[in-house]
Coordinates of C-alpha atoms and ligand atoms in Angstrom, one line a residue:
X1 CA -9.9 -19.8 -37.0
X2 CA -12.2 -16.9 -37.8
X3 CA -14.5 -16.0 -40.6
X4 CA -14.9 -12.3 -41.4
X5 CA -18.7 -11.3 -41.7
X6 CA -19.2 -8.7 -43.6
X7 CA -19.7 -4.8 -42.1
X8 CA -23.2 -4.0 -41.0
X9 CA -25.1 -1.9 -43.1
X10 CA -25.4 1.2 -41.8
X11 CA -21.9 1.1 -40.6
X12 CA -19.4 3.5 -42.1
X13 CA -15.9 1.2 -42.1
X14 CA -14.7 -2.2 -41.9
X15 CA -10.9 -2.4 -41.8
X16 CA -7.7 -4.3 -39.7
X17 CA -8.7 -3.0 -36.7
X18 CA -7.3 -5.9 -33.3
X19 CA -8.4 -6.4 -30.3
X20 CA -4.3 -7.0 -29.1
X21 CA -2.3 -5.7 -32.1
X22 CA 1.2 -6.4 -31.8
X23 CA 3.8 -4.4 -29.2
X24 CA 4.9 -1.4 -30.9
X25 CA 6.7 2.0 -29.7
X26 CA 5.2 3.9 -26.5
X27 CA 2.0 5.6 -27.1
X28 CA 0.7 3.9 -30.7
X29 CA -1.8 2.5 -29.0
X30 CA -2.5 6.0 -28.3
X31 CA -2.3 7.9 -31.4
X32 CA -4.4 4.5 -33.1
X33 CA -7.5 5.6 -31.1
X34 CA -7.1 8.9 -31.9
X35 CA -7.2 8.4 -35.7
X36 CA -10.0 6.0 -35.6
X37 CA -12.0 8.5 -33.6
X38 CA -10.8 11.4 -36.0
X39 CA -12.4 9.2 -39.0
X40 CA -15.9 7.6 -37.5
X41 CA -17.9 8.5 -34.7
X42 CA -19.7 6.6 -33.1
X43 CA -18.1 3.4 -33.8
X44 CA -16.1 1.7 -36.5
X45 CA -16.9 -2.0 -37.5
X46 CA -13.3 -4.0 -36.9
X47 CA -12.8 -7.6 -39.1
X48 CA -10.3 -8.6 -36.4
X49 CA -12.0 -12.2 -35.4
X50 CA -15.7 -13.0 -36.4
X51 CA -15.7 -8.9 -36.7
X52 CA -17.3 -6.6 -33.8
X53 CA -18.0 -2.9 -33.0
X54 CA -15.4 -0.7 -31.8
X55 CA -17.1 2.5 -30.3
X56 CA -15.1 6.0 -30.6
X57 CA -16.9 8.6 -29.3
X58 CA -16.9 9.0 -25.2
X59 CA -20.6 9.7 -24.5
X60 CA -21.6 6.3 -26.4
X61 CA -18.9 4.1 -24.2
X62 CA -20.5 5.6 -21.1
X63 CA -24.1 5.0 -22.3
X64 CA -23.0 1.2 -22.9
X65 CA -21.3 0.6 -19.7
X66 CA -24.3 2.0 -17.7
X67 CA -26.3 -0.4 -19.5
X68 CA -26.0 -3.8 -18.9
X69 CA -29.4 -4.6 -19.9
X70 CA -28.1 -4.0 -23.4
X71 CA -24.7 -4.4 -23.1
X72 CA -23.6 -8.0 -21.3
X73 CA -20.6 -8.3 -19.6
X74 CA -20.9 -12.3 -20.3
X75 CA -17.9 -11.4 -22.9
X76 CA -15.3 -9.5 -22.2
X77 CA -13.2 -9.6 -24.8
X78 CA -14.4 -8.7 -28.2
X79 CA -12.8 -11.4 -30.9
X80 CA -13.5 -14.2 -28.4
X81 CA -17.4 -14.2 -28.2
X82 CA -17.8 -17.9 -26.7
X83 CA -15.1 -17.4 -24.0
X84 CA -13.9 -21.2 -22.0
X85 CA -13.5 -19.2 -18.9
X86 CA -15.8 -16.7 -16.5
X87 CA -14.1 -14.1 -14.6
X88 CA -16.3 -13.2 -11.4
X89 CA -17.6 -10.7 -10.3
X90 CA -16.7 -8.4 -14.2
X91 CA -18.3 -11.4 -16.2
X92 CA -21.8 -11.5 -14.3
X93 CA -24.5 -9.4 -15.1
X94 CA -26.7 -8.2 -12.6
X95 CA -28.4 -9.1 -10.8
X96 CA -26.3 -12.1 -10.0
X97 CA -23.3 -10.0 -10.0
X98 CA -24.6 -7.1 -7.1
X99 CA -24.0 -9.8 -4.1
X100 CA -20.4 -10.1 -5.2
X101 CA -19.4 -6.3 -5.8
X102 CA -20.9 -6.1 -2.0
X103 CA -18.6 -9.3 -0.8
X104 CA -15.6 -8.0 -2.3
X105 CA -15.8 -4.0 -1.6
X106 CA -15.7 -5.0 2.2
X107 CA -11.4 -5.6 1.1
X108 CA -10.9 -2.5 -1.5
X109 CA -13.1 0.8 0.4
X110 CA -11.4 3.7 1.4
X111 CA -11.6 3.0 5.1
X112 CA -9.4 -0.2 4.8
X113 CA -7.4 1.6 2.2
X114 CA -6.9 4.1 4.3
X115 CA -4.9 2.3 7.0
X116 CA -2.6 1.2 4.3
X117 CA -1.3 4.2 3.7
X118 CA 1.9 4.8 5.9
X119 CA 2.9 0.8 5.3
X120 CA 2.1 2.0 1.6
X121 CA 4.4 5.2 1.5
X122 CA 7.4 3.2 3.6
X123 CA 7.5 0.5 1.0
X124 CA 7.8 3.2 -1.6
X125 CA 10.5 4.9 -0.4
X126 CA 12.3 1.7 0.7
X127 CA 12.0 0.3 -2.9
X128 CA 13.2 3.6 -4.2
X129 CA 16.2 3.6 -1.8
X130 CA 17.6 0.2 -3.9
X131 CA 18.5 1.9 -6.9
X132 CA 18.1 5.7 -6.4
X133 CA 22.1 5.7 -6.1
X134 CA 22.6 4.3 -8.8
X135 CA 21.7 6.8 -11.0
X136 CA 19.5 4.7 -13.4
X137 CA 16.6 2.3 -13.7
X138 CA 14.7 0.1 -15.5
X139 CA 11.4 1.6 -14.2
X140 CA 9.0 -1.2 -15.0
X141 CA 11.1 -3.7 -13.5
X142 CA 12.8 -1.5 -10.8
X143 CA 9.5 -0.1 -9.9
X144 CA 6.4 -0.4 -11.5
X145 CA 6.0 -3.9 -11.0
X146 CA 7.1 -4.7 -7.6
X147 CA 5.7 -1.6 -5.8
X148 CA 1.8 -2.3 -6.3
X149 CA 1.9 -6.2 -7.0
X150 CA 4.4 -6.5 -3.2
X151 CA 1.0 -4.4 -1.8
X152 CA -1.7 -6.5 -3.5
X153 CA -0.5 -10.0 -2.4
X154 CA -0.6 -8.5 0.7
X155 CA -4.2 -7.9 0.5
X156 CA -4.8 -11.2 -1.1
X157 CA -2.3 -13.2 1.5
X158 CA -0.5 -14.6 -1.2
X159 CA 3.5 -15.1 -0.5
X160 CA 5.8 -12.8 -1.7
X161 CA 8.5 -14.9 -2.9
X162 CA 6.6 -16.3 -5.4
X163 CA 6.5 -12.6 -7.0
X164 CA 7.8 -13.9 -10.1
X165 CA 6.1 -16.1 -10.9
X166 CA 2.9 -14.5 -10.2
X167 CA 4.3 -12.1 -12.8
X168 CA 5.0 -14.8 -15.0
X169 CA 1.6 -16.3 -15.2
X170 CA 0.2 -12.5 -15.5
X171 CA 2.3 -11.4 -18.5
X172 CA 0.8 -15.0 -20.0
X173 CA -2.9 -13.8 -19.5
X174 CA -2.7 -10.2 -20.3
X175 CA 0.2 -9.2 -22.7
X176 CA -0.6 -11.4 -25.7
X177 CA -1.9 -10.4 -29.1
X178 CA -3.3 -12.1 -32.3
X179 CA 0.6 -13.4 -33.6
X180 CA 2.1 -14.4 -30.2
X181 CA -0.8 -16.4 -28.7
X182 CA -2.6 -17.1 -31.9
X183 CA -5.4 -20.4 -30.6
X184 CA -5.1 -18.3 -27.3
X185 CA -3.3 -21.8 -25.9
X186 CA -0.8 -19.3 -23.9
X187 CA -3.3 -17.3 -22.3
X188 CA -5.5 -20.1 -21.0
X189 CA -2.2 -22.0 -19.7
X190 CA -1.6 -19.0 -17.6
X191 CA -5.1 -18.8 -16.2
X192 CA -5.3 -22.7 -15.4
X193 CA -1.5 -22.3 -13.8
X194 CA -3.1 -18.9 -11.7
X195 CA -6.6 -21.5 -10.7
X196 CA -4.1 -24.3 -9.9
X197 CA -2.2 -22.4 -7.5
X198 CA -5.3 -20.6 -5.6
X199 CA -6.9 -24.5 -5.6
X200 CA -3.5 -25.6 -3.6
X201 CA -3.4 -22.6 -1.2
X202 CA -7.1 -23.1 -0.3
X203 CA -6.8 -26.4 0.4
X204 CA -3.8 -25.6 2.3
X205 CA -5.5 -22.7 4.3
X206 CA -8.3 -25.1 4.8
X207 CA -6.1 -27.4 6.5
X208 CA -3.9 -25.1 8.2
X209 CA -6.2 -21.9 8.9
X210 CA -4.7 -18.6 9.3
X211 CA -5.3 -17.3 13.2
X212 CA -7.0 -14.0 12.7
X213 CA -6.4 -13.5 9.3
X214 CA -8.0 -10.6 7.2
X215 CA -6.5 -11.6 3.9
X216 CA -8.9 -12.4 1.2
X217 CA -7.8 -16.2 0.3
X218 CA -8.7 -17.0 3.7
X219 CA -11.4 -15.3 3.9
X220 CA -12.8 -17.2 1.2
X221 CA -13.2 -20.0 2.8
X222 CA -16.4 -18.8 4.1
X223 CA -17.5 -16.5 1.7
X224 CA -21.3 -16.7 1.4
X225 CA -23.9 -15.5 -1.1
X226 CA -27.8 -15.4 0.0
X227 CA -26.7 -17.3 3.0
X228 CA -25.0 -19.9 1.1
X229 CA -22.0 -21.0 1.0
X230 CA -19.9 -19.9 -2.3
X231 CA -18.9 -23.3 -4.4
X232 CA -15.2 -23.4 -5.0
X233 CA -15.3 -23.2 -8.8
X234 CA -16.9 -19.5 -8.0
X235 CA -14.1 -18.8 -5.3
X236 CA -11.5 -19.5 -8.2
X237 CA -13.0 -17.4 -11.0
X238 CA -13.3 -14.3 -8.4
X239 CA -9.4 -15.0 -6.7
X240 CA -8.3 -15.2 -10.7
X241 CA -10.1 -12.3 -11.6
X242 CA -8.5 -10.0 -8.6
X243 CA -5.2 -11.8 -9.8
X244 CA -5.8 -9.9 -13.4
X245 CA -7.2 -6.5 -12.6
X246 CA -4.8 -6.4 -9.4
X247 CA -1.6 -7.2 -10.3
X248 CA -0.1 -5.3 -13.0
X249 CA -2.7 -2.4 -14.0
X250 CA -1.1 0.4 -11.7
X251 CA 2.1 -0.9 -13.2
X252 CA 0.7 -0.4 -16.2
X253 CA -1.1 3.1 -15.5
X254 CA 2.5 4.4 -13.7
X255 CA 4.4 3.5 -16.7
X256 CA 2.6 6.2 -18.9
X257 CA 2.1 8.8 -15.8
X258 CA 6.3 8.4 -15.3
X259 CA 7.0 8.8 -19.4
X260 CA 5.2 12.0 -19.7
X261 CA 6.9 13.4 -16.7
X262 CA 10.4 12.5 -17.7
X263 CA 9.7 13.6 -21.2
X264 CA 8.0 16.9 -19.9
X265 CA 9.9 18.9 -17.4
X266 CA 7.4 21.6 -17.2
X267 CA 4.8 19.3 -15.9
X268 CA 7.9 17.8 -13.7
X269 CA 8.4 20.8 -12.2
X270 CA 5.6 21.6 -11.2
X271 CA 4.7 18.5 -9.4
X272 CA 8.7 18.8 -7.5
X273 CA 7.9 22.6 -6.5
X274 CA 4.3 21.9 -5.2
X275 CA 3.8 18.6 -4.1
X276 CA -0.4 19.4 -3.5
X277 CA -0.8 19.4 -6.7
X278 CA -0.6 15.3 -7.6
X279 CA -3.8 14.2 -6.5
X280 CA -5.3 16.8 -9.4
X281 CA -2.5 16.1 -11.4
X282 CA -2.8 12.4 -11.5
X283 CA -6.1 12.2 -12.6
X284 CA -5.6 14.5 -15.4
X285 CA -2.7 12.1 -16.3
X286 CA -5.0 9.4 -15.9
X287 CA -7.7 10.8 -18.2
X288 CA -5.3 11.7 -20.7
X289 CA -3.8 7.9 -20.8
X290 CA -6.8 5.7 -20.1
X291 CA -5.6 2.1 -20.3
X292 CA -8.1 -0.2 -20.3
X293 CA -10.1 -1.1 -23.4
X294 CA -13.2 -3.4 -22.3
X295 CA -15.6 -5.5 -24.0
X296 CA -19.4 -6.3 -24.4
X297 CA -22.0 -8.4 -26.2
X298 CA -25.4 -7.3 -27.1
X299 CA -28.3 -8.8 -25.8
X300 CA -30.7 -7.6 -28.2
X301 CA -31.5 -6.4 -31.8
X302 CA -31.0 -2.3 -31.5
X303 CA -30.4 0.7 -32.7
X304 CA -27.6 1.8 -30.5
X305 CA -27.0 5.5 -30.9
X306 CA -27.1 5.5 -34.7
X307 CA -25.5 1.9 -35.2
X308 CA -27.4 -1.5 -36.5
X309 CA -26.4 -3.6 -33.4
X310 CA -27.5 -7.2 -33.4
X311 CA -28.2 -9.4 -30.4
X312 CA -25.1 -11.4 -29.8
X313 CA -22.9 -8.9 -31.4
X314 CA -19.5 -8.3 -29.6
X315 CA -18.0 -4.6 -28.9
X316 CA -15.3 -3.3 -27.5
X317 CA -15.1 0.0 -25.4
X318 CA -12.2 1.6 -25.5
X319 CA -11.9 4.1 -22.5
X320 CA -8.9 5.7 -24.6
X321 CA -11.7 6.9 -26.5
X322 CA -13.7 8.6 -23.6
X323 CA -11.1 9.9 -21.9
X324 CA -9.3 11.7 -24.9
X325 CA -12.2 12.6 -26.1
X326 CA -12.0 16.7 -28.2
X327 CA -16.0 16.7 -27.7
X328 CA -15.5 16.7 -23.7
X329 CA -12.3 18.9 -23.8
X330 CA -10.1 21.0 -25.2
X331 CA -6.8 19.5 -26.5
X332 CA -8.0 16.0 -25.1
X333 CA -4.8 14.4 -26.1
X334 CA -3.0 17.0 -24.3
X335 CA -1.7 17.0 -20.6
X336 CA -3.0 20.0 -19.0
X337 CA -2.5 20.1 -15.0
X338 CA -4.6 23.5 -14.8
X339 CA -7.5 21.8 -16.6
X340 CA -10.4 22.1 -14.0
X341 CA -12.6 19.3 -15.2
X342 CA -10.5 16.3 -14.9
X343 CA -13.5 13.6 -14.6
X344 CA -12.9 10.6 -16.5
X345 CA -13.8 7.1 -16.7
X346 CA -10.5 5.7 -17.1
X347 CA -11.8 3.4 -14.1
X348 CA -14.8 2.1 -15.7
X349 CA -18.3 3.3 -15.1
X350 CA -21.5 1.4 -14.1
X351 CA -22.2 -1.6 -11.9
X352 CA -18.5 -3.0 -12.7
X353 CA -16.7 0.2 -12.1
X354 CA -13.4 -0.6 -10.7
X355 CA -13.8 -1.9 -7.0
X356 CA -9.6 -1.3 -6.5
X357 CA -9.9 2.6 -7.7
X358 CA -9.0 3.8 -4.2
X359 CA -6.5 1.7 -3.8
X360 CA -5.2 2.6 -7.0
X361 CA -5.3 5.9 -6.3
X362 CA -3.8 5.9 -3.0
X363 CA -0.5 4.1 -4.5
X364 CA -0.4 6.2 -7.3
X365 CA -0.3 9.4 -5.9
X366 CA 2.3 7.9 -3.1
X367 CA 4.6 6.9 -5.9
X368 CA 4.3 10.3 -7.4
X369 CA 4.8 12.1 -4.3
X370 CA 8.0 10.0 -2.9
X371 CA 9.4 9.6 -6.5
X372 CA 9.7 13.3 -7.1
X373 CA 10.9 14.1 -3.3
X374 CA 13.7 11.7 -3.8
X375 CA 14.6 12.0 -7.5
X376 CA 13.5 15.5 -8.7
X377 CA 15.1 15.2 -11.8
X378 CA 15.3 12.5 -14.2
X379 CA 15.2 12.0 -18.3
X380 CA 14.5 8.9 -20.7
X381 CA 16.8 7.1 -22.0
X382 CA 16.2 5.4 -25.2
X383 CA 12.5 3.9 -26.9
X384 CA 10.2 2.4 -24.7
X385 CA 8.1 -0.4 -26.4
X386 CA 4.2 -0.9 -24.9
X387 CA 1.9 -3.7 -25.3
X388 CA -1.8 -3.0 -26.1
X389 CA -5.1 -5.0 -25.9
X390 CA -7.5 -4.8 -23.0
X391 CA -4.9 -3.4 -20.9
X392 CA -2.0 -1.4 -22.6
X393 CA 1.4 -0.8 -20.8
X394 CA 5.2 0.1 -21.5
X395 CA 7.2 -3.3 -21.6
X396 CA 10.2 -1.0 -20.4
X397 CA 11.1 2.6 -19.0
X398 CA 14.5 3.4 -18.8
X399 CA 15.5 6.5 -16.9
X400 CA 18.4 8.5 -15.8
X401 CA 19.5 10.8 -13.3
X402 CA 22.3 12.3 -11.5
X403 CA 22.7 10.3 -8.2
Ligands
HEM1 C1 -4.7 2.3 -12.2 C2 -5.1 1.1 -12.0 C3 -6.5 0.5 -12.4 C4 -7.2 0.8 -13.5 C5 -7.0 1.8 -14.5 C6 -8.4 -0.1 -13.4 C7 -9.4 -0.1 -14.3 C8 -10.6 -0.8 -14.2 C9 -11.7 -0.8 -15.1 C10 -11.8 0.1 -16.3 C11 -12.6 -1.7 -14.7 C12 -14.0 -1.9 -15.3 C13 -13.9 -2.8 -16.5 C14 -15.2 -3.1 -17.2 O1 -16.2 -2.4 -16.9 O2 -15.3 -4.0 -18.0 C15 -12.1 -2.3 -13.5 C16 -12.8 -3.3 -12.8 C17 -12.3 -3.9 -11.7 N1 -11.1 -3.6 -11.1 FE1 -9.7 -2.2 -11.6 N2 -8.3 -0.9 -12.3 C18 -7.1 -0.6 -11.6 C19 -6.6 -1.2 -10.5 C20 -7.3 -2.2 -9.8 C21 -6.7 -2.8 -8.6 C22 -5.4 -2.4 -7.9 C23 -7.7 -3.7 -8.2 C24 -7.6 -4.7 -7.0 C25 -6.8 -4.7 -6.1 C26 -8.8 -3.7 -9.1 C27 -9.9 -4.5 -9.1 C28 -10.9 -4.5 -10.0 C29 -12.1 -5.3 -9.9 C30 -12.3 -6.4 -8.9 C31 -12.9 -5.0 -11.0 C32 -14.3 -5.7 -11.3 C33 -15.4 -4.9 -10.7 C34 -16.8 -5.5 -11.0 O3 -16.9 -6.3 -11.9 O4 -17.7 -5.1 -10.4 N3 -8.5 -2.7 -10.1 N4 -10.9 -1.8 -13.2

């Protein structure tokens, strides 16, 4: 239960503005920036919650996330400012957080990336080969959510089988908004369900270790921090956090990237006739639909670029905002695969800048290599529905094609 404080002085608008509106049709979440950007610059005040800033212009949501001296990552999301739970390493600030960024890049840089590619690519093309004669899919459940989640227990040595439920728990912590999970007793129930399960396989790999293993639950058994060893609480927070931010955001990400190609042939084309082009051409897609919105608190009284910030007030970053941005391109809502400047910050920027962005990449631009080698030619069928809050996705894709 939330009182609404009144809008800062100085700021230009307070109005019903959430942190995790409702589902709605594909790409609302979309077109919502958009207008809120198109009205206020830098930041609009939103009454969602005890009320926070909502920042709308792309060089002011860099400048915050390369602060962390002004801008805490201690909350994360914006209408919860004393948050029960602490995701490690994205809710430490540094310094504390710098030793874990190091522990955890070891699993996620490109040279271990790397050698995942070929097992990468043949799990594409063998999930592809289940339905592809069909004709049809449902893309997010076909696809989207099996391809990269079957690759990141991998990494994590978590067991496959349990893929459901996995997916269960995620869509309990991630795709909620202010009417379905209202005293947020659904979302914490999905977090305590993911620590419950990571506290039985460590003390399961504990008594059973894993010859050899390089997966990252047993690994972190001996994970240690300035030469000490890492308390389990800690192992639990970091194992949920890679649980959050690795399990359903290429889903998420693929969902858009495959809706604007089966709704734009041109661009379709293009990508079928000259495969080279994806690695350009996702990251213009991924510019175009940044889907993460974070979140920060201030740490001090400040003027921050134009706006009355208080110590302790909340924000939210949308990187929609950056990355669509009219001030840092032309037609920024537009898809444009001969743009030349295509650097966004749809992964983040700053010390928490996303640790899984080659990875990410690597399975993205796999899925829209094989994808478009094995099914050239597809089309939508019907009206997808998304989800938005700090991650937006489609809840469903349907697509056609002549087998
Ligand atoms: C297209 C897919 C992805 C997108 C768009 C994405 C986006 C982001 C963003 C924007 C952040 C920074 C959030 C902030 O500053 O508050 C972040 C952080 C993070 N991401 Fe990703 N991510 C993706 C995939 C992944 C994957 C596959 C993994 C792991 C396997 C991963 C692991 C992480 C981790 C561990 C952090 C926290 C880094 C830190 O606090 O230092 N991400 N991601």
């Amino acid at each position: 239960v939330t009182q609404v404080r009144p809008a800062p002085a100085g700021c230009p608008v307070a109005f019903g503005h959430q942190a995790a509106p409702p589902p709605g049709l594909a790409m609302e979440g979309f077109q919502r920036v958009d207008a809120w950007r198109a009205q206020n610059r830098p930041a609009v005040w939103s009454e969602d919650g005890p009320g926070y800033w909502v920042f709308t212009d792309g060089e002011v949501i860099l400048s915050g996330l390369q602060q962390p001296e002004l801008w805490s990552s201690r909350v994360m999301v914006p209408n919860e400012p004393d948050p029960p739970y602490r995701w490690i390493p994205i809710m430490l600030d540094p310094p504390e957080h710098t030793p874990w960024r190091r522990l955890l890049g070891g699993y996620l840089s490109p040279g271990r990336v790397k050698k995942m590619a070929d097992g990468n690519r043949a799990l594409a093309i063998e999930i592809i080969g289940r339905f592809r004669d069909r004709g049809e899919c449902e893309f997010m459940t076909d696809f989207a959510r099996v391809f990269p989640s079957t690759i990141f227990l991998q990494v994590m040595g978590m067991p496959i089988d349990k893929l459901e439920e996995f997916m269960s728990w995620e869509d309990m912590i991630l795709h909620q908004d202010s009417q379905s999970d209202p005293d947020m007793s659904i979302r914490m129930n999905g977090m305590m369900a993911v620590m419950g399960y990571f506290g039985e396989l460590i003390a399961e790999r504990r008594a059973h270790p894993v010859e050899d293993a390089e997966d990252i639950v047993s690994d972190a058994l001996g994970w240690q921090i300035d030469g000490k060893p890492v308390e389990d609480a800690d192992v639990l927070n970091c194992l949920l956090l890679l649980f959050m931010a690795g399990l359903d955001t290429v889903a998420s990400q693929l969902s858009y990237a495959l809706l604007h190609l089966a709704t734009h042939p041109d661009d379709r084309k293009r990508i079928v006739s000259d495969p080279s082009i994806v690695p350009h051409a996702l990251e213009e897609l991924m510019r175009a639909f940044p889907i993460v919105a974070t979140g920060r608190v201030a740490t001090q009284d400040m003027d921050f670029h134009g706006c009355p910030v208080k110590a302790g007030d909340t924000a939210q970053f949308p990187l929609a905002m950056a990355g669509r941005d009219e001030k840092a391109w032309a037609n920024a809502t537009s898809v444009d695969f001969d743009r030349e400047d295509v650097r966004h910050i749809s992964f983040g920027a700053g010390p928490h800048r996303c640790l899984g962005s080659h990875l990410a990449r690597q399975e993205l631009v796999i899925v829209l290599e094989e994808w478009h080698r094995l099914i050239p030619d597809y089309e939508l069928v019907g009206t997808p529905t998304e989800h938005a809050g700090g991650v937006s996705g489609l809840n469903e894709l349907q697509l056609r094609w002549t087998p």
